[in-house]
mmCIF file of N, CA and C in Angstrom:
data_model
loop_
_atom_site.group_PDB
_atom_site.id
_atom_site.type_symbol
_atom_site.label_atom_id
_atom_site.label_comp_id
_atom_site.label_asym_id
_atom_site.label_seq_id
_atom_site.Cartn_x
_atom_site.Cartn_y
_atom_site.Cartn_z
ATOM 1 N N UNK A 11 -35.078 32.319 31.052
ATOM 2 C CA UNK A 11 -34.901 31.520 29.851
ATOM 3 C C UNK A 11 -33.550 31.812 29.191
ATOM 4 N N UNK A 12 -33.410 33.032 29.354
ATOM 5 C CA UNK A 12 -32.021 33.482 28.927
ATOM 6 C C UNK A 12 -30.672 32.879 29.552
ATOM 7 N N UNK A 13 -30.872 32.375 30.540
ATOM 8 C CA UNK A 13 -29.644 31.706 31.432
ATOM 9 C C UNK A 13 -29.383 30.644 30.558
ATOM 10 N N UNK A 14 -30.711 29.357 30.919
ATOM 11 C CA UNK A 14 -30.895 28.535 29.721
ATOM 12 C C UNK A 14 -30.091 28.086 28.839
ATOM 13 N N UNK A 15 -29.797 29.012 27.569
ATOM 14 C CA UNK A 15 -29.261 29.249 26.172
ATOM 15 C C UNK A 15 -28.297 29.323 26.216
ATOM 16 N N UNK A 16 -27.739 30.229 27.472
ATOM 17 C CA UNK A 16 -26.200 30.211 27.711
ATOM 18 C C UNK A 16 -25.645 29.332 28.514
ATOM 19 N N UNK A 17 -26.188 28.263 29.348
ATOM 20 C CA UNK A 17 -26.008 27.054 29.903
ATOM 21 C C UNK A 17 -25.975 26.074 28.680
ATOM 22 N N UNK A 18 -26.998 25.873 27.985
ATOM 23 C CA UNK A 18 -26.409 25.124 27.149
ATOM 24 C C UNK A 18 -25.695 25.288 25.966
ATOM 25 N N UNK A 19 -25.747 26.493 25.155
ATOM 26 C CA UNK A 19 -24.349 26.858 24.656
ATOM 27 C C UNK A 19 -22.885 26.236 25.083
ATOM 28 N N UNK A 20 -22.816 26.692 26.868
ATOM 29 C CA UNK A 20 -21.689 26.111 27.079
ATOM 30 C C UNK A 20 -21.280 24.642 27.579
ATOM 31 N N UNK A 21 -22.598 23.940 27.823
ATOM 32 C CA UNK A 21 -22.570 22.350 27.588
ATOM 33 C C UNK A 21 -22.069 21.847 25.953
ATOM 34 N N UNK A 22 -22.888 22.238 25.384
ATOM 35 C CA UNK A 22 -22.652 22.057 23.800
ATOM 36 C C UNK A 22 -20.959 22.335 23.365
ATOM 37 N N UNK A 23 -20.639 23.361 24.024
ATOM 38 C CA UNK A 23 -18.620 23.678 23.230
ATOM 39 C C UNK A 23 -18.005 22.633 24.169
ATOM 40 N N UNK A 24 -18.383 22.687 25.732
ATOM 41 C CA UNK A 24 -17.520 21.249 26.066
ATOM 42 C C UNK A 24 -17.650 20.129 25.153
ATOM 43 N N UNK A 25 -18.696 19.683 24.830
ATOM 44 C CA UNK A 25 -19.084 18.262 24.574
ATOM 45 C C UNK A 25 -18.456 18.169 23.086
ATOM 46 N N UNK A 26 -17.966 19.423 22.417
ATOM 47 C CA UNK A 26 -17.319 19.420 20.833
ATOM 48 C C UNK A 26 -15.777 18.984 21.063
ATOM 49 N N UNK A 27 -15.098 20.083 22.409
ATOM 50 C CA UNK A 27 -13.745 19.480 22.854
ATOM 51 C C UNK A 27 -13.873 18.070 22.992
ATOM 52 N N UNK A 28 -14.419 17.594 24.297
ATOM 53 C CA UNK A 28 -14.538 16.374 24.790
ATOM 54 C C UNK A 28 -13.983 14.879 23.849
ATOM 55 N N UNK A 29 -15.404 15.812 22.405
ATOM 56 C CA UNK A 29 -15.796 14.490 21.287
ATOM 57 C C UNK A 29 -14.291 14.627 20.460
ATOM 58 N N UNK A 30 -13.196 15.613 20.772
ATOM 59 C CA UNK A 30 -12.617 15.796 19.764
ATOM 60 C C UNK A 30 -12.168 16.886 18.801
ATOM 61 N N UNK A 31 -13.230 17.649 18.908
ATOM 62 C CA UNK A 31 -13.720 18.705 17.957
ATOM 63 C C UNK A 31 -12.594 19.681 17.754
ATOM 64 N N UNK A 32 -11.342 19.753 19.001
ATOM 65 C CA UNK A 32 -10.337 20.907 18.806
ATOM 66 C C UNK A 32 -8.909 19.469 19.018
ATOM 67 N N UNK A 33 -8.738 18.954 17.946
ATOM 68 C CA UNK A 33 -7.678 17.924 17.960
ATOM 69 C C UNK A 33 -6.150 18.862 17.803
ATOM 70 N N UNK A 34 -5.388 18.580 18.343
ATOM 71 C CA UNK A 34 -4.208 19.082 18.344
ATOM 72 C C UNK A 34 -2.989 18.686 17.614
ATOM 73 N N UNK A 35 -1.903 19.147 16.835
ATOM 74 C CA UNK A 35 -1.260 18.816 15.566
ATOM 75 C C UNK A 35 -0.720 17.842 15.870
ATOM 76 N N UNK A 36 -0.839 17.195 17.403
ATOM 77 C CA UNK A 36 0.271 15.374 17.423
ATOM 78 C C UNK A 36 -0.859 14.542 16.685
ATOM 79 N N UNK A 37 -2.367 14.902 17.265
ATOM 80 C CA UNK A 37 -3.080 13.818 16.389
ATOM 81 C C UNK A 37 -3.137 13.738 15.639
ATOM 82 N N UNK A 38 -3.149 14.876 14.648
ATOM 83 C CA UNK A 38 -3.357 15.073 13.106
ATOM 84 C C UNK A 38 -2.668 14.025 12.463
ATOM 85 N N UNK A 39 -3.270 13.213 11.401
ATOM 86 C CA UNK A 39 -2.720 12.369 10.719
ATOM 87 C C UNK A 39 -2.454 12.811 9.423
ATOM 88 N N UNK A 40 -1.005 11.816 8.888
ATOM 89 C CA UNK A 40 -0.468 13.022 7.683
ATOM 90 C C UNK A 40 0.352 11.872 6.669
ATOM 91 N N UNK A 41 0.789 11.971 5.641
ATOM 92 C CA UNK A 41 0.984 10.946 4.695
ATOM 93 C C UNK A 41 2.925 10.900 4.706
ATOM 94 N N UNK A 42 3.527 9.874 4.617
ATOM 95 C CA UNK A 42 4.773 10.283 4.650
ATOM 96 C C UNK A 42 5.187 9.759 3.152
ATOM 97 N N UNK A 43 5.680 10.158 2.122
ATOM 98 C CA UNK A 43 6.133 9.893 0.818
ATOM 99 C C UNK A 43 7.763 9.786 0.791
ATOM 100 N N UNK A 44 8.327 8.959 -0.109
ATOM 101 C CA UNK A 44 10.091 8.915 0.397
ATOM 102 C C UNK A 44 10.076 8.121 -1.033
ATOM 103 N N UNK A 45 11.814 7.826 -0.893
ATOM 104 C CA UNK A 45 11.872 7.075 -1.859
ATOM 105 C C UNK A 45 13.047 5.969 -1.406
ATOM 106 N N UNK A 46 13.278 4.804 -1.989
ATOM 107 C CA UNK A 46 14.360 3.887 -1.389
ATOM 108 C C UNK A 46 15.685 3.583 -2.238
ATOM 109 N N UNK A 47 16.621 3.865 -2.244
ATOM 110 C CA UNK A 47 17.259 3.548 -3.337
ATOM 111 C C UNK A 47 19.125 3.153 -3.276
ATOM 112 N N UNK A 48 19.318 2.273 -3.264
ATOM 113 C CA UNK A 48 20.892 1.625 -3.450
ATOM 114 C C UNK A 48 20.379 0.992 -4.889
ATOM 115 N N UNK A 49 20.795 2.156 -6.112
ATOM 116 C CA UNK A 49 19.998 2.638 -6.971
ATOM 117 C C UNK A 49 18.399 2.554 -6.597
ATOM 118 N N UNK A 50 17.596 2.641 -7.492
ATOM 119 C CA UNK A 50 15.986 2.339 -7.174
ATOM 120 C C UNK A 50 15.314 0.729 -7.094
ATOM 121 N N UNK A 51 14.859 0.519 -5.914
ATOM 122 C CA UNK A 51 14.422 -0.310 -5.325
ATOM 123 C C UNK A 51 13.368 -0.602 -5.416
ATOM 124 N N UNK A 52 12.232 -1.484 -6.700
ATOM 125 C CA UNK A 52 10.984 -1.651 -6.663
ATOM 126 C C UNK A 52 10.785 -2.799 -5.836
ATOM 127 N N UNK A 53 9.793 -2.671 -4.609
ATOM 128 C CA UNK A 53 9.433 -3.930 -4.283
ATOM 129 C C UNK A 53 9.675 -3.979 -2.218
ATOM 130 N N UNK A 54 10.610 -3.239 -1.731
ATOM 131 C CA UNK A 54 11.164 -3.249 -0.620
ATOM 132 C C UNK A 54 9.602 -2.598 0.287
ATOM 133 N N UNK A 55 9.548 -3.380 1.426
ATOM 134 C CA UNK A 55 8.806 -2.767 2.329
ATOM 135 C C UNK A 55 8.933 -2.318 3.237
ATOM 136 N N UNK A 56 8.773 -0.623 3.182
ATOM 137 C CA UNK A 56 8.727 0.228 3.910
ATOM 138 C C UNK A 56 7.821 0.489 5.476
ATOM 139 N N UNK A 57 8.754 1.049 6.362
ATOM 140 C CA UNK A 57 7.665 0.645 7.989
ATOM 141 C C UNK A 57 8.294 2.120 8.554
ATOM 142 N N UNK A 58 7.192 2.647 9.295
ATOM 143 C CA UNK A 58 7.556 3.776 10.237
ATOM 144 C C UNK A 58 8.026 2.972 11.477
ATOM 145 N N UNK A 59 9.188 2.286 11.926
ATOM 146 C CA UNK A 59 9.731 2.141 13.130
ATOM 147 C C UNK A 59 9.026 2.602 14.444
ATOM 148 N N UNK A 60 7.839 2.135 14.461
ATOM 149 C CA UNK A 60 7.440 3.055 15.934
ATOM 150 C C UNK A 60 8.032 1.999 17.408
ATOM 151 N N UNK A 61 8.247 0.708 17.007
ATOM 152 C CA UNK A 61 8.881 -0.208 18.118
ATOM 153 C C UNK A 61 10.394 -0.020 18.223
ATOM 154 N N UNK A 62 11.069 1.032 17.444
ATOM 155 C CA UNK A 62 12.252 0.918 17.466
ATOM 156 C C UNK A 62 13.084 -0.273 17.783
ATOM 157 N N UNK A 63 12.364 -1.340 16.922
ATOM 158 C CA UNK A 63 13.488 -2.305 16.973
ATOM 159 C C UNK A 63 14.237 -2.922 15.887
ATOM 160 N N UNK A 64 14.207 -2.040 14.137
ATOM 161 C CA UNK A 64 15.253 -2.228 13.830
ATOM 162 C C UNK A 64 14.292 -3.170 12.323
ATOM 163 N N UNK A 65 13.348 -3.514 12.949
ATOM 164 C CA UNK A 65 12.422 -3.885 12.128
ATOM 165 C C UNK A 65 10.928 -3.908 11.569
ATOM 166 N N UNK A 66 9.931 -4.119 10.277
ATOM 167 C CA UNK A 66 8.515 -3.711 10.485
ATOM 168 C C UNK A 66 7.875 -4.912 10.898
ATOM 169 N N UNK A 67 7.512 -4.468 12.046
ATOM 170 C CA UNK A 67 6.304 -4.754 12.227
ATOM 171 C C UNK A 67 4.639 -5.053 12.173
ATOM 172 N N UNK A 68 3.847 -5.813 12.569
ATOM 173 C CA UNK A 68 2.745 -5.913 11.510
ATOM 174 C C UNK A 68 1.636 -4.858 12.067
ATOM 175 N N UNK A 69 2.080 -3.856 13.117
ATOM 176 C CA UNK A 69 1.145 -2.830 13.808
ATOM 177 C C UNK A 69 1.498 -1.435 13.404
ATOM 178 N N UNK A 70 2.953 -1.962 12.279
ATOM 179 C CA UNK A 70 3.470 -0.277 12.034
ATOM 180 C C UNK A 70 3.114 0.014 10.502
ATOM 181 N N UNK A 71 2.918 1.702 10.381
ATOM 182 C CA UNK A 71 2.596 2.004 9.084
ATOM 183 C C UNK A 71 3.354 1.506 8.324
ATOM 184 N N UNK A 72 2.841 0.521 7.296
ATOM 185 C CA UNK A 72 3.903 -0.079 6.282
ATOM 186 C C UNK A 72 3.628 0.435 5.134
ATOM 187 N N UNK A 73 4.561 0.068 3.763
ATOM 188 C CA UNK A 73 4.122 0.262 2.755
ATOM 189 C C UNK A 73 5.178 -0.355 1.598
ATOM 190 N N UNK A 74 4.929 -0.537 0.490
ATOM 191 C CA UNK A 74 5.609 -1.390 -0.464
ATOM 192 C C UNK A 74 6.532 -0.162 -1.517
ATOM 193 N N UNK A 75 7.305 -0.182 -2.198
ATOM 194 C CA UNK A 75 8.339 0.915 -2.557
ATOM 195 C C UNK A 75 7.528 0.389 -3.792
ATOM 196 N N UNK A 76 7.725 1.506 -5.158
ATOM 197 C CA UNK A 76 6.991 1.259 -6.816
ATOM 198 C C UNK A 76 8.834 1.824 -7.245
ATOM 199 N N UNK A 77 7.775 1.715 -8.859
ATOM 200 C CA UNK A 77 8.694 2.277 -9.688
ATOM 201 C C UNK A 77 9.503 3.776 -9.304
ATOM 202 N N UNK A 78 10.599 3.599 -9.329
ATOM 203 C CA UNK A 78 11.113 4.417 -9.226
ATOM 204 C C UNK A 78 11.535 4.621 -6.929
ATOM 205 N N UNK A 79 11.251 3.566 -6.916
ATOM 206 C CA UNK A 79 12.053 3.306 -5.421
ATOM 207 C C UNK A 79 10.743 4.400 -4.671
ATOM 208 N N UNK A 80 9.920 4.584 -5.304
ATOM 209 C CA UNK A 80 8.623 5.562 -4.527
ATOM 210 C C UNK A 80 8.013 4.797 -3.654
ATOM 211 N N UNK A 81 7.584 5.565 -2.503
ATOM 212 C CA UNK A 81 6.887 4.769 -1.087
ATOM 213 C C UNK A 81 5.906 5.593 -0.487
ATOM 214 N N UNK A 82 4.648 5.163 -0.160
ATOM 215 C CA UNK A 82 3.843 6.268 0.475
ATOM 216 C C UNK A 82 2.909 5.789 1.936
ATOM 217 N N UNK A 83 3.475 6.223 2.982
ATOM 218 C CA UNK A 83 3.230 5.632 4.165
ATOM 219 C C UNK A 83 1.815 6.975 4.555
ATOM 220 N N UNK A 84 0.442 5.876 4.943
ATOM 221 C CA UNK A 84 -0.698 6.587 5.408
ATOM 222 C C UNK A 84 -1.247 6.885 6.393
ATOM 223 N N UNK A 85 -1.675 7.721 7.043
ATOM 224 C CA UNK A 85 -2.472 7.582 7.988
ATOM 225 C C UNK A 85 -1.511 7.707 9.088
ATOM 226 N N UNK A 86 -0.159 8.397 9.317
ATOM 227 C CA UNK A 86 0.864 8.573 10.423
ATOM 228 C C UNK A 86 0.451 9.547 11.105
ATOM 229 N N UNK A 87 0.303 9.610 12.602
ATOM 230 C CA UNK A 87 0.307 10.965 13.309
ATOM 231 C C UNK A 87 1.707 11.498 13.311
ATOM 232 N N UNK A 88 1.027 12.648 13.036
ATOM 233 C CA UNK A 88 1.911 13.644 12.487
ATOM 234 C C UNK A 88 3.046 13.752 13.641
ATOM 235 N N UNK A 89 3.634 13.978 14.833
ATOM 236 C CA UNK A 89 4.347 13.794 15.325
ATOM 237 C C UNK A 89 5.355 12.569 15.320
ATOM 238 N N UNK A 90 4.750 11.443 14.771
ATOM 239 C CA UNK A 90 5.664 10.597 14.720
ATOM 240 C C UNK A 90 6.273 9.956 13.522
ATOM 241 N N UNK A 91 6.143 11.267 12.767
ATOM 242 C CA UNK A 91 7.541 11.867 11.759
ATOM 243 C C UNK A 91 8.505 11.983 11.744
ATOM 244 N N UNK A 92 8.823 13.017 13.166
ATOM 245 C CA UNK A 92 9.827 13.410 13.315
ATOM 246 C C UNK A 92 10.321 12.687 14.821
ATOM 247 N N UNK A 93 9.731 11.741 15.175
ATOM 248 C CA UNK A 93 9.760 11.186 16.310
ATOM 249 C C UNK A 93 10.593 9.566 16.238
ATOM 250 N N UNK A 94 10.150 8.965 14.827
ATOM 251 C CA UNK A 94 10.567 7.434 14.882
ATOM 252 C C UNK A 94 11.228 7.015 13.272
ATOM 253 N N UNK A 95 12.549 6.594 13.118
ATOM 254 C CA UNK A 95 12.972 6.502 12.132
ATOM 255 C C UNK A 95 11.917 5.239 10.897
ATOM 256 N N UNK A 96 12.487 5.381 9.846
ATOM 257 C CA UNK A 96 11.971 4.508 8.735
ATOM 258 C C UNK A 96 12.730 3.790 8.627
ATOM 259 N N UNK A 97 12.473 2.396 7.825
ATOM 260 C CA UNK A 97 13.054 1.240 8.251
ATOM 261 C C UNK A 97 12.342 0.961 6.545
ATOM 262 N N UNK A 98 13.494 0.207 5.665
ATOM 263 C CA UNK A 98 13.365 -0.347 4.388
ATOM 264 C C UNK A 98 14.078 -2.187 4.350
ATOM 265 N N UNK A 99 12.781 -2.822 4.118
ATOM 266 C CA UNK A 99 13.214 -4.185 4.505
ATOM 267 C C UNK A 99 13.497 -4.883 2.402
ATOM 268 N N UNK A 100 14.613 -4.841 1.878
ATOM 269 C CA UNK A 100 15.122 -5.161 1.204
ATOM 270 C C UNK A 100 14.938 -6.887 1.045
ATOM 271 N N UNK A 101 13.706 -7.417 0.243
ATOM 272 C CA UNK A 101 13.776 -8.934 -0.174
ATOM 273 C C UNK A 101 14.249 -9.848 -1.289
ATOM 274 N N UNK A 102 14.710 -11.068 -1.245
ATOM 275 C CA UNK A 102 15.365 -11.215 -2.373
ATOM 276 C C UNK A 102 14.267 -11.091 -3.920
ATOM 277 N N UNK A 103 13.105 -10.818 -3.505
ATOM 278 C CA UNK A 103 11.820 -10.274 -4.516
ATOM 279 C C UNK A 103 11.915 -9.263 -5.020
ATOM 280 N N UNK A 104 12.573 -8.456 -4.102
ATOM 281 C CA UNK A 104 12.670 -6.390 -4.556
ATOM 282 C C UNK A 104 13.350 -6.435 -6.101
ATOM 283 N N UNK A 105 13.208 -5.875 -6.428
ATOM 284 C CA UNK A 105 13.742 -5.357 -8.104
ATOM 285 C C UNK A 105 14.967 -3.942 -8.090
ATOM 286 N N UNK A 106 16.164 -4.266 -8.825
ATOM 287 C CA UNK A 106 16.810 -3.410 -8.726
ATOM 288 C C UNK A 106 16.730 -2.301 -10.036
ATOM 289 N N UNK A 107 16.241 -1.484 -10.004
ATOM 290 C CA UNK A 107 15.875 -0.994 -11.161
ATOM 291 C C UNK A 107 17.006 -0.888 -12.385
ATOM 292 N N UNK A 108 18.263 -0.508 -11.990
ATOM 293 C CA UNK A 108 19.377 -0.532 -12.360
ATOM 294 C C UNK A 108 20.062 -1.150 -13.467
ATOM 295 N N UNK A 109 19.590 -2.631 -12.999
ATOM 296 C CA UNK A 109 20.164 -3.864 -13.811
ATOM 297 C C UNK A 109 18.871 -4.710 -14.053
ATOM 298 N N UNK A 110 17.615 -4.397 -13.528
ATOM 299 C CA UNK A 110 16.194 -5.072 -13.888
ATOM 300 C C UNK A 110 15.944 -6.563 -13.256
ATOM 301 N N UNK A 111 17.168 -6.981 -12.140
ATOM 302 C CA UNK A 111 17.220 -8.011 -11.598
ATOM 303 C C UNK A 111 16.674 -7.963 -9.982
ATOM 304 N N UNK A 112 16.556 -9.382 -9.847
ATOM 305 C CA UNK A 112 16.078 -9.220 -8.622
ATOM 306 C C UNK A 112 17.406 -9.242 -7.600
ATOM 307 N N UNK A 113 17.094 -8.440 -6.214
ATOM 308 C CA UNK A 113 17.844 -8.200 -5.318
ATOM 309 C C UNK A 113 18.888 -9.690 -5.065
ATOM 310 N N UNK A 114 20.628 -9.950 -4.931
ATOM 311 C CA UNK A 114 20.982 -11.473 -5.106
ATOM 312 C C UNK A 114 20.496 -11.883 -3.580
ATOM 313 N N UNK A 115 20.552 -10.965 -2.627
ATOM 314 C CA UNK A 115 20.230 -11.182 -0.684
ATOM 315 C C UNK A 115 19.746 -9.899 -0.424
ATOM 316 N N UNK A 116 18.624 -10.531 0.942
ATOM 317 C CA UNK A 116 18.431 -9.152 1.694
ATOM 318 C C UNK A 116 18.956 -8.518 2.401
ATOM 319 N N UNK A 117 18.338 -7.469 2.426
ATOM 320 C CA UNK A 117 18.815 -6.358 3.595
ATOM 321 C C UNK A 117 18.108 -5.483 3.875
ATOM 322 N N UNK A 118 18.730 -4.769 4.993
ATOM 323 C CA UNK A 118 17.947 -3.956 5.310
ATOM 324 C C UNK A 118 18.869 -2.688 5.249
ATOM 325 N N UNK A 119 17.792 -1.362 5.195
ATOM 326 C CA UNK A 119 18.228 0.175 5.415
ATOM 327 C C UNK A 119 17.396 1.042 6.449
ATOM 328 N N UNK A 120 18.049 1.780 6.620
ATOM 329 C CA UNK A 120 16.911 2.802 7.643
ATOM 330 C C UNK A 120 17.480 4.518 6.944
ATOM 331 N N UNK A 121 16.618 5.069 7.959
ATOM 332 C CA UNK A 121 16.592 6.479 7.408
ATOM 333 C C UNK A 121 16.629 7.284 8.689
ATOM 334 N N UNK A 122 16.904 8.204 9.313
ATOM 335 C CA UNK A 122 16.609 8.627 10.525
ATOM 336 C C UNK A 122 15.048 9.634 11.028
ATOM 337 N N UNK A 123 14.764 9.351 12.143
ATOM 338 C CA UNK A 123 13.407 10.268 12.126
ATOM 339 C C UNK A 123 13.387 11.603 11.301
ATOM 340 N N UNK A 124 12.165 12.049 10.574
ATOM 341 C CA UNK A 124 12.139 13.176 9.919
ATOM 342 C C UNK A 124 12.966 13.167 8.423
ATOM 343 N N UNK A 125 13.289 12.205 8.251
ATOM 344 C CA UNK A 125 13.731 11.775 6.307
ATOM 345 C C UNK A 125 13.284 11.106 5.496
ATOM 346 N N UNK A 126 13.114 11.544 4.494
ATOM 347 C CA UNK A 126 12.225 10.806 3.399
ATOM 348 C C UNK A 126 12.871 9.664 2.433
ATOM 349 N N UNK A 127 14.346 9.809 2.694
ATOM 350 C CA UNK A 127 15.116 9.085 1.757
ATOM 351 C C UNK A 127 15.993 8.111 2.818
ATOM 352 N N UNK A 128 15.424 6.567 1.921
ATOM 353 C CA UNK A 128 16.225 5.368 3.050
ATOM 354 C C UNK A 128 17.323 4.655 1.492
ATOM 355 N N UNK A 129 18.499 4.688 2.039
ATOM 356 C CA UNK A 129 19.322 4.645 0.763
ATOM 357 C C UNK A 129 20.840 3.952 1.987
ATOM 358 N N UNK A 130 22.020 3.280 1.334
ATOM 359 C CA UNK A 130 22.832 2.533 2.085
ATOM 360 C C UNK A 130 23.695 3.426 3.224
ATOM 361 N N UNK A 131 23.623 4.693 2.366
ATOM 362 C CA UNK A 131 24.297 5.760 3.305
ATOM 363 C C UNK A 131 23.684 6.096 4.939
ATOM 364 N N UNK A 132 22.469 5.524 5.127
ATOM 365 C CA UNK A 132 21.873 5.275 6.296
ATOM 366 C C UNK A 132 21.973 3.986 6.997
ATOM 367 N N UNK A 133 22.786 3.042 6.779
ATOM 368 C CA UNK A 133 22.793 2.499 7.023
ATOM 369 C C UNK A 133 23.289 2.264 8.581
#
């Protein structure tokens, strides 16, 4: 009977790996916070670049910039932080905090993998 217990003991710790149970820090999902600013930018939507093409996409973590050019991208595996640049899509809607007007044309900015701040100097 004693074999048993320790047979399934060690069915039971596979089946915890298997399900997941020992996830490793690429899966870990993690929040990315930044800010956007050729001064502060309310309104611009923010994308983790995972297609590297320069633009967001509707499959990539997006997110909308607030007061104060603040942005908070959710739910990113954590490796692809430091893996895929940010990308700030500038509309003629965005708000320039600056002068309280709206943006006169768009544009765009990026940031390079692993930075929190997308501003013209990245450009």
């Amino acid at each position: 009977m004693r074999n048993f217990h320790v047979w399934i003991s060690a069915v039971s710790a596979l089946l915890v790996v298997a399900c997941g149970g020992d996830k490793n820090q690429d899966e870990q999902l993690v929040s990315i916070k930044g800010k956007v600013f050729d001064d502060y930018i309310n309104g611009a939507k923010v994308c983790l670049d995972t297609t590297q093409n320069g633009v967001c996409d509707p499959n990539e973590p997006t997110a909308m910039s607030t007061e104060g050019g603040k942005f908070t991208l959710t739910d990113v595996p954590k490796a692809h932080q430091a893996q895929y640049s940010l990308i700030a899509e500038v509309s003629v809607k965005a708000i320039d905090e600056m002068n309280g007007k709206t943006v006169p044309k768009p544009y765009t900015m990026s940031a390079p993998a692993g930075s929190n701040v997308i501003n013209p100097s990245r450009l």
